[in-house]
Coordinates of C-alpha atoms in Angstrom, one line a residue:
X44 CA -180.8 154.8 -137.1
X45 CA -178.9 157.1 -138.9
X46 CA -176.3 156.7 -141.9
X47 CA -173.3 154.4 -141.0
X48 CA -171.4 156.2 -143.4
X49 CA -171.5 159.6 -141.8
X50 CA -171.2 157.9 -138.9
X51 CA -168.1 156.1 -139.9
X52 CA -166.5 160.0 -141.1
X53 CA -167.5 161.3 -137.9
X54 CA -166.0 159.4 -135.6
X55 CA -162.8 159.1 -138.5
X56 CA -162.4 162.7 -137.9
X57 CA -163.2 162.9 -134.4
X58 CA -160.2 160.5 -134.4
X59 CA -157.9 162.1 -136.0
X60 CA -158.7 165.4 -134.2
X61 CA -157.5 163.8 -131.2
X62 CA -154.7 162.4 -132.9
X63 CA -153.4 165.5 -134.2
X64 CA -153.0 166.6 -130.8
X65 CA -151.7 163.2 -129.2
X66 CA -149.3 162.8 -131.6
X67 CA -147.8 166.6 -131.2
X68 CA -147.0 165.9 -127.5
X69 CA -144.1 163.4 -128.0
X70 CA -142.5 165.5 -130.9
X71 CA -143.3 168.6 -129.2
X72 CA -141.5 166.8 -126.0
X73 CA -138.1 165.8 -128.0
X74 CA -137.9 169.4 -130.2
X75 CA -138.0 170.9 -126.7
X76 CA -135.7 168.7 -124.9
X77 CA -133.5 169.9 -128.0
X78 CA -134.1 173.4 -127.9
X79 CA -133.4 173.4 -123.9
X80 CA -130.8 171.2 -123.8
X81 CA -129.0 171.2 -126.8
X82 CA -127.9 174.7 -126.3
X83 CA -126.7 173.8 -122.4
X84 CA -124.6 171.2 -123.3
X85 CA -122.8 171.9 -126.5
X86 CA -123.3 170.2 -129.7
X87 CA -120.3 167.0 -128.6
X88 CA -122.5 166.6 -125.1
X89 CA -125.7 166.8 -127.0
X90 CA -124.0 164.3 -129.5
X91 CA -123.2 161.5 -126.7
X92 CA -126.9 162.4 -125.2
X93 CA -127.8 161.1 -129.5
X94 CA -125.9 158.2 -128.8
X95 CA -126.9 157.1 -125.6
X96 CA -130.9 157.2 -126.4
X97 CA -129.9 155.9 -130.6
X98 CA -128.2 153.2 -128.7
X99 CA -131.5 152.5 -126.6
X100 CA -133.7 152.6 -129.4
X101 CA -131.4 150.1 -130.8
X102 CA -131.8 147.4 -127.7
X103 CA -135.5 148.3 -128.1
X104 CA -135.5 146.1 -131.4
X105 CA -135.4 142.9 -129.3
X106 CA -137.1 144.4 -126.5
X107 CA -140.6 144.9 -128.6
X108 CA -140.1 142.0 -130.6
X109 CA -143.3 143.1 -132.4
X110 CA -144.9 142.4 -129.1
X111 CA -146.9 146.2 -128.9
X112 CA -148.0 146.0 -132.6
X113 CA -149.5 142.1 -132.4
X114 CA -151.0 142.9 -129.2
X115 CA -152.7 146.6 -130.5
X116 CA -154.0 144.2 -132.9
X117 CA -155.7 142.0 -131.7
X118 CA -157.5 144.2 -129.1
X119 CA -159.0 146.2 -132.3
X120 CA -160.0 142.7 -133.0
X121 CA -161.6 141.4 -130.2
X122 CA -161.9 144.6 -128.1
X123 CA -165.1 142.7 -126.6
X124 CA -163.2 140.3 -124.7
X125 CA -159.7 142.4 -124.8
X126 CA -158.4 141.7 -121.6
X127 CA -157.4 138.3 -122.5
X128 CA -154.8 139.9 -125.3
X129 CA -154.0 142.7 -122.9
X130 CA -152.4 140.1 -120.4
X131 CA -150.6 137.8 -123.3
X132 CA -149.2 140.6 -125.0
X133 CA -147.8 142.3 -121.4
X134 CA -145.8 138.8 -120.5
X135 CA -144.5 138.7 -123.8
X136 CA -143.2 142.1 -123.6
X137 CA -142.1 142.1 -120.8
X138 CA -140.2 139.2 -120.5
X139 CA -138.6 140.4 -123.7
X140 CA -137.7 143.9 -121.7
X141 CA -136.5 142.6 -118.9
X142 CA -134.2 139.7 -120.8
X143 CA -132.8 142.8 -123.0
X144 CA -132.4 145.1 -120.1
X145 CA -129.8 142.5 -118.5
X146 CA -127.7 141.9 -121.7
X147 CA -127.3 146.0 -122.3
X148 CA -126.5 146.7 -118.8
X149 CA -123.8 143.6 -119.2
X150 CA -122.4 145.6 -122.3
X151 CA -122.9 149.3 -121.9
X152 CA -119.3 150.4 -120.9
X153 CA -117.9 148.3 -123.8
X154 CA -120.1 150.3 -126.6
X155 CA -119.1 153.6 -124.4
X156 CA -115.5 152.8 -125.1
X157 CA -116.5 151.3 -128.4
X158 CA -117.2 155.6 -129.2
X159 CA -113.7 156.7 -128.0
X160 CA -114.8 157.5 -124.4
X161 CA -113.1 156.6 -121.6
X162 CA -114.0 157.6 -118.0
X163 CA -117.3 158.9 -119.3
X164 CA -118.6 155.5 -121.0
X165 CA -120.5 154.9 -118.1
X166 CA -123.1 157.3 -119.4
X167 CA -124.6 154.7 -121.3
X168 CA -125.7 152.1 -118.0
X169 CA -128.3 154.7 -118.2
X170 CA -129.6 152.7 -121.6
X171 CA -130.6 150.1 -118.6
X172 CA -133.4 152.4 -117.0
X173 CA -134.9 154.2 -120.4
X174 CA -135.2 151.1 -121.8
X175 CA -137.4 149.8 -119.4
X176 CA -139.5 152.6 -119.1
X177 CA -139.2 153.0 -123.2
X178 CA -140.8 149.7 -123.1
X179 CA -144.0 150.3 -121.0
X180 CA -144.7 153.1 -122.3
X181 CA -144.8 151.9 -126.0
X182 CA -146.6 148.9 -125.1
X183 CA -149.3 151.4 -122.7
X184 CA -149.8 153.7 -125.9
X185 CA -150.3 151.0 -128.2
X186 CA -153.0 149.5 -126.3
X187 CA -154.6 153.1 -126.4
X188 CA -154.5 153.0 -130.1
X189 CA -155.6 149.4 -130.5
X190 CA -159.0 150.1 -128.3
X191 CA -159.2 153.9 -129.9
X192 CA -159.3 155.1 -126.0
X193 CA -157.7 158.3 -127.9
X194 CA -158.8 160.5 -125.0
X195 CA -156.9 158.5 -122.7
X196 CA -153.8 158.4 -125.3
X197 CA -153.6 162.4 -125.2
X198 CA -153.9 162.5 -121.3
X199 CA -150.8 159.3 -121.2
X200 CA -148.8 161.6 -123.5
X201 CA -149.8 164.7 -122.0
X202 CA -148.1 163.7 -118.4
X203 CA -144.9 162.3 -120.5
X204 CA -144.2 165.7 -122.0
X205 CA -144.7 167.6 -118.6
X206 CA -142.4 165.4 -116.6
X207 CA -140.0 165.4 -119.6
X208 CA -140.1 169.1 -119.3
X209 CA -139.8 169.2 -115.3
X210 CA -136.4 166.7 -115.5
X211 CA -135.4 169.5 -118.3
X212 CA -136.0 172.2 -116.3
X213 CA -134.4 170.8 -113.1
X214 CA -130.9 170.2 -114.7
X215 CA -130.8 172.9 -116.8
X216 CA -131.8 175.2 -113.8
X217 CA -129.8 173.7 -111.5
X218 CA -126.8 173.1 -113.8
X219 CA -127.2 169.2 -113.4
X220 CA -125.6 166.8 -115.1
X221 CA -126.4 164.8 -118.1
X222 CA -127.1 161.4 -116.7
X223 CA -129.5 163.7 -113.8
X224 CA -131.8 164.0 -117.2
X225 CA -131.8 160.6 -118.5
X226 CA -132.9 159.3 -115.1
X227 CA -135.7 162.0 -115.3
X228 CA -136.4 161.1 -119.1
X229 CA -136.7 157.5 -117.4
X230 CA -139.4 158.5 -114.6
X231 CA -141.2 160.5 -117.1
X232 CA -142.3 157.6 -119.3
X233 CA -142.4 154.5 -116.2
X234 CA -144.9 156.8 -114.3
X235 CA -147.6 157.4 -117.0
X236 CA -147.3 154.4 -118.5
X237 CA -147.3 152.0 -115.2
X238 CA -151.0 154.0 -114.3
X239 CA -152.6 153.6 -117.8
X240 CA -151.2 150.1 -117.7
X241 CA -153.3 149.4 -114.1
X242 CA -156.5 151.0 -115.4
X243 CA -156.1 148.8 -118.5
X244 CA -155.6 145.6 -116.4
X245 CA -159.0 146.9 -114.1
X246 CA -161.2 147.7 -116.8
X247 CA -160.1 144.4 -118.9
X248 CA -160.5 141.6 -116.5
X249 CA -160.0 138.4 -118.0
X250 CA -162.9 136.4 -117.5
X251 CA -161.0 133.3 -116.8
X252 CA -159.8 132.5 -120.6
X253 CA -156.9 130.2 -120.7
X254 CA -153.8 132.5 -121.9
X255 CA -152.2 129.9 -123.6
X256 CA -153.8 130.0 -127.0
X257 CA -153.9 133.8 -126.7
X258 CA -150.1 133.5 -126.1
X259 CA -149.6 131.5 -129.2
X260 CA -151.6 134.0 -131.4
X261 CA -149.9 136.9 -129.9
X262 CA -146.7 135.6 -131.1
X263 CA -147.7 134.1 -133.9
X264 CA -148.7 138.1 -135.3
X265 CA -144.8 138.9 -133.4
X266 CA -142.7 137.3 -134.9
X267 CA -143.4 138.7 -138.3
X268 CA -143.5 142.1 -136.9
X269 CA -140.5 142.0 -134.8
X270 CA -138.3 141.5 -138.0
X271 CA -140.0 144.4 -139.5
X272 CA -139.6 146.6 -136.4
X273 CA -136.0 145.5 -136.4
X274 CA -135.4 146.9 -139.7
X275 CA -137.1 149.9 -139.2
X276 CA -135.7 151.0 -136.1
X277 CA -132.1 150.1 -138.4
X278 CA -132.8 151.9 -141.0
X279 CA -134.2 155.0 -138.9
X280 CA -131.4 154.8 -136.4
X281 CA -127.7 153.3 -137.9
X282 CA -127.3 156.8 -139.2
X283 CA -126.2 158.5 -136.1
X284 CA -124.1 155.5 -134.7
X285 CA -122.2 155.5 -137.5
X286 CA -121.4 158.7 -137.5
X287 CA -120.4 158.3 -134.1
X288 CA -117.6 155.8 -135.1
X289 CA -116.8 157.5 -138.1
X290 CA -116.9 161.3 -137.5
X291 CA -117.2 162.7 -133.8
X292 CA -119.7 163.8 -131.6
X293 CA -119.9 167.0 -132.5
X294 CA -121.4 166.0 -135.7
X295 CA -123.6 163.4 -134.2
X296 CA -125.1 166.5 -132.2
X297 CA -125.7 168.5 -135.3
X298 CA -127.4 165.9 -137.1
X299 CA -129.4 165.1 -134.1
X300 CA -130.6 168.6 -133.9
X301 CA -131.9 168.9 -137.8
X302 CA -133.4 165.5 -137.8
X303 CA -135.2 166.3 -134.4
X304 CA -136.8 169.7 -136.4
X305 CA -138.1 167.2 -139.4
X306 CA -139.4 164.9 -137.1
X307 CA -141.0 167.9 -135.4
X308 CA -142.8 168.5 -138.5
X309 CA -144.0 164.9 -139.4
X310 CA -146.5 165.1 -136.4
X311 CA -149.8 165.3 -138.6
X312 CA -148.9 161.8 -140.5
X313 CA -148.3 159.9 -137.2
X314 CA -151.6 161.1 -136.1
X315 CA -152.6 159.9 -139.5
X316 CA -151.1 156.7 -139.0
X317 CA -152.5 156.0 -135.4
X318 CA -156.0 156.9 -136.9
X319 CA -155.7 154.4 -139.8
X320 CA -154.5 151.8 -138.3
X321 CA -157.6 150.5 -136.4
X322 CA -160.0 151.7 -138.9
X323 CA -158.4 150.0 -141.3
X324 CA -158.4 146.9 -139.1
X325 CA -161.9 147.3 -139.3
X326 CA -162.7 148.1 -142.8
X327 CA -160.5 144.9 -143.6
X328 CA -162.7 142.6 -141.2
X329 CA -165.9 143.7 -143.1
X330 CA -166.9 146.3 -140.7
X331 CA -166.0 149.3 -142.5
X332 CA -165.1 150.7 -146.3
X333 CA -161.0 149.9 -146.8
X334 CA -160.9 151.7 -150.3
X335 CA -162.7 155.0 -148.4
X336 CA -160.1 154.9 -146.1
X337 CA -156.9 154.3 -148.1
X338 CA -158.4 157.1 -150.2
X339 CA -158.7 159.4 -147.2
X340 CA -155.3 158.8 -145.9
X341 CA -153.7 158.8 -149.5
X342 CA -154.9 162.6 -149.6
X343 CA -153.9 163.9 -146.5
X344 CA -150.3 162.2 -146.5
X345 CA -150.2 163.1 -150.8
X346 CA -150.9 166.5 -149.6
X347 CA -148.8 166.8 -146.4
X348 CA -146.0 165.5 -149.5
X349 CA -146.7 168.7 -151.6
X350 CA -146.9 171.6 -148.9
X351 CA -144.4 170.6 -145.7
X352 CA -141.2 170.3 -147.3
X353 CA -141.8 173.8 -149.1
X354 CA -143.2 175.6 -145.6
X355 CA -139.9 173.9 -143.5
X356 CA -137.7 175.1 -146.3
X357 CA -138.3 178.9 -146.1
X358 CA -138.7 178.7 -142.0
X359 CA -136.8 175.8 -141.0
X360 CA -133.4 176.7 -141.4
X361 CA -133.2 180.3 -139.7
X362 CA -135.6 178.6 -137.3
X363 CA -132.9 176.3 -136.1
X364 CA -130.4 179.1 -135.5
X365 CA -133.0 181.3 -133.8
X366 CA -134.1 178.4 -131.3
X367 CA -130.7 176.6 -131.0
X368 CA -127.8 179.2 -131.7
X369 CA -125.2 180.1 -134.1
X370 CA -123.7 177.5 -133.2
X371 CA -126.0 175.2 -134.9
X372 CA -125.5 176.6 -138.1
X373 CA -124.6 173.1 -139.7
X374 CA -127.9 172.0 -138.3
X375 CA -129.7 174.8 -140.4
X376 CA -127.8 173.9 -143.6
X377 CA -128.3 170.0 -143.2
X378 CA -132.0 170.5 -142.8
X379 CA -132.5 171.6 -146.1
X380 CA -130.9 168.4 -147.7
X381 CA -133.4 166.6 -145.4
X382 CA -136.6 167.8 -146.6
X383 CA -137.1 165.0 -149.4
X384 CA -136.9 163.1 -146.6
X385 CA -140.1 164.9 -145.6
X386 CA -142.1 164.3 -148.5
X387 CA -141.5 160.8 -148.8
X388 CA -142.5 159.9 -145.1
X389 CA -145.9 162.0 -145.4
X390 CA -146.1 159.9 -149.5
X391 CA -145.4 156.5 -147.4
X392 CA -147.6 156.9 -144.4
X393 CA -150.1 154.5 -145.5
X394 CA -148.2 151.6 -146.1
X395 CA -147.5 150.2 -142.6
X396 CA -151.1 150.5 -141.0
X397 CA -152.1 149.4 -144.4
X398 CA -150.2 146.2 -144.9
X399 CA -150.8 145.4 -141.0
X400 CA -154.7 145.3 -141.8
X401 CA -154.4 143.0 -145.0
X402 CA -152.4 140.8 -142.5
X403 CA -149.3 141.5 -144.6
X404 CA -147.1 141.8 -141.8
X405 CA -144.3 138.9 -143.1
X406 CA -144.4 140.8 -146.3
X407 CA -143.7 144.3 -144.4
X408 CA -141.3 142.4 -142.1
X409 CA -139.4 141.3 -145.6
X410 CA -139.9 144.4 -147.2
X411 CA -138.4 146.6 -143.8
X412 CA -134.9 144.0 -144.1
X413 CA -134.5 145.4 -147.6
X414 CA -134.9 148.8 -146.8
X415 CA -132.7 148.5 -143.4
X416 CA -130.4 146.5 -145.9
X417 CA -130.0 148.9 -148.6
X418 CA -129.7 151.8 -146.1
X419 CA -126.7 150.3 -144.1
X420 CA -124.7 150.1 -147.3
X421 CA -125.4 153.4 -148.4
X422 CA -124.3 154.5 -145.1
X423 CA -121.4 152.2 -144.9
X424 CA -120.8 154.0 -148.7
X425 CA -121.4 157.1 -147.9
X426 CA -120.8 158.3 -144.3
X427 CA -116.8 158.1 -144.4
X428 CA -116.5 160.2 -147.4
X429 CA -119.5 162.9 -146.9
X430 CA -120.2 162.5 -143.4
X431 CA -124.3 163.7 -142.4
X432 CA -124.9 165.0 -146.3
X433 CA -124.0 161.0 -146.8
X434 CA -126.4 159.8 -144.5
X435 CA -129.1 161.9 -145.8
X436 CA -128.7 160.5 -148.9
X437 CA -128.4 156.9 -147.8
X438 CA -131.6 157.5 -145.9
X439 CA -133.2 158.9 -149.3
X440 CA -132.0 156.0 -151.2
X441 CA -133.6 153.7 -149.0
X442 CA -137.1 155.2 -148.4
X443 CA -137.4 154.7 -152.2
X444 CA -137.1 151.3 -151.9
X445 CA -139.7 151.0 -148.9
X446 CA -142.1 153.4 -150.7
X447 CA -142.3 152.3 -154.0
X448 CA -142.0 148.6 -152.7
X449 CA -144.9 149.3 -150.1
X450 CA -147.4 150.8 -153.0
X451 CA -146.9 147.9 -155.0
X452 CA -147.9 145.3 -152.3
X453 CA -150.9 147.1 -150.9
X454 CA -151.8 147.6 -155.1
X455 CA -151.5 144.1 -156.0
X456 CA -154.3 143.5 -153.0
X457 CA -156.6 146.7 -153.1
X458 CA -155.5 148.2 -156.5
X459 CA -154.4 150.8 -155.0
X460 CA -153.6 154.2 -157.0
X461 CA -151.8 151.4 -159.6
X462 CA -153.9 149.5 -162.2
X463 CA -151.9 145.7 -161.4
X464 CA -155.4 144.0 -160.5
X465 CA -156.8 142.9 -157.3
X466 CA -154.4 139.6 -157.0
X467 CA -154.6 138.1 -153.3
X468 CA -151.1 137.4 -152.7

């Protein structure tokens, strides 16, 4: 029959091999919507482009509602009868979606106006069809994740980055105007994600299970999460929106470009992340070894921690004005104040799939309001007086508090790396 073990580590890396990959595709998507775009339309264009898609990702809070992370869940779970969780989880969402997409079409000129523009502020109606398509696409991938289809992940993401790329080169090419490429953007996510969605939907029929209790667990595992989805997508996003009210665009545009090079460089720990999660879903159901695999991610993220930030220092910066221009000089500068920011997102990478598959999601959700807490007033602190340097160091500030605070909760129930016991709660 064969070891389950080696097994197990086969299949973990076979995984994570696909992940590397999956996971590139998205980041390599956005550094070259960047390196295309960026240059073509100036760093304040590029700046209200920021704004438009921060401001998206912002709606998106109330438009997930924890919804994709419940629902890839429970089909690791019960990925025997998973087309029951598969149809609860895609009402919830997309109620949520459409209720959101209503209330930010209702107030998308005001937030344009809200940044100083005037005749231009209707840029941001766009936020109406990205967020839509945002939304079926997260909820598609997740479902990928959640039934370790990671095949069919890489081919979702795959057609995402060459659509992204076509609506780049068509505007770009044909001296098109912005709003031409968030329509694109749009297209480039509904498409992929509305066929992966279908074959899901046909491979997972439903058997004739009531939805109703599936409904109620579904939200049950949401609510938690939405809160702690809410803060994250805060603290990750507030940043460039305030330096939108407090600076200009132009420096909205510069910090858009360095952050878009770190995030460029954080692809191995999302694949990390995707592969942990539903092992560790597993391994804390009694199918599989948790401590092997908190060990196993614990030394590619500790590692990641030690050698990234010093490779992106040396290249990073006369990368950025190589790819993007002289005239991103700021960029190249600001990146090098980023990269603690670096090491302590690879250090932190297994606290969220961790705390998710100890069913600690009210205790992330808690911990994520802190951390979205504490980096809002270092912004609000900060930002005025030092402008992006101040939002680095807000963001700094505040992945302490999520890092440090995440170790202890996953030690206190695994004894993890710190010697506090193996408490339940």
């Amino acid at each position: 029959m064969g070891d389950p073990d080696l097994k197990s580590e086969t299949s973990n890396r076979r995984d994570l091999s696909w992940n590397l990959t999956s996971a590139l595709l998205p980041i390599l998507g956005s550094f070259l919507v960047s390196v295309f775009l960026a240059p073509y339309l100036g760093d304040a264009l590029w700046g209200r482009y920021s704004l438009v898609m921060t401001a998206t990702t912002l709606w998106l809070i109330v438009a997930k509602f924890g919804v994709h992370a419940a629902t890839s869940r429970l089909v690791s779970e019960h990925d025997a009868d998973a087309g029951i969780w598969i149809r609860a989880g895609l009402l919830l969402r997309g109620s949520f979606a459409m209720g959101v997409a209503l209330l930010s079409a209702a107030t998308a000129i005001p937030l344009g106006h809200s940044f100083g523009l005037q005749e231009s502020a209707g840029i941001f109606l766009w936020i109406v069809p990205v967020l839509v398509a945002a939304s079926a696409q997260e909820f598609a991938t997740e479902l990928l994740v959640g039934l370790r289809q990671f095949r069919g992940l890489l081919a979702a993401r795959a057609s995402m980055l060459l659509l992204r790329l076509a609506a780049v080169s068509l505007v770009v090419i044909g001296s098109r105007p912005l709003g031409d490429f968030l329509g694109g953007h749009a297209l480039a996510q509904a498409i992929p994600a509305t066929v992966v969605l279908i074959l899901l939907l046909r491979a997972h029929p439903r058997h004739h299970a009531p939805l109703r209790p599936a409904l109620r667990r579904t939200w049950e595992l949401s609510l938690p999460l939405a809160f702690g989805s809410a803060s994250f997508l805060i603290f990750s996003h507030t940043d460039r929106l305030m330096l939108g009210w407090f600076w200009n665009e132009s420096t909205v545009g510069q910090f858009a470009v360095a952050r878009n090079v770190l995030d460029a460089s954080l692809f191995p720990m999302t694949a990390v992340a995707w592969s942990l999660r539903p092992a560790l879903v597993r391994a804390a159901t009694g199918r599989g070894d948790f401590g092997r695999e908190l060990r196993r991610g614990a030394l590619l993220g500790g590692g990641f921690a030690l050698l990234a930030p010093l490779l992106l220092g040396l290249l990073g910066p006369r990368l950025v004005v190589m790819v993007f221009g002289p005239g991103y000089t700021p960029a190249a500068e600001l990146l090098r104040w980023m990269l603690p920011i670096l090491a302590l997102r690879a250090a932190g990478v297994l606290i969220f799939p961790a705390l998710i598959a100890l069913d600690e999601q009210s205790h992330y959700a808690r911990l994520m309001a802190i951390t979205a807490a504490v980096n809002v007033l270092a912004n609000l602190f900060l930002i005025p007086r030092w402008g992006s340097e101040g939002a680095v160091v807000g963001t700094l500030i505040a992945l302490l508090v999520l890092t440090v605070g995440g170790y202890l909760r996953v030690g206190r129930r695994r004894g993890l790396f710190l010697d506090v016991g193996r408490r339940g709660a």
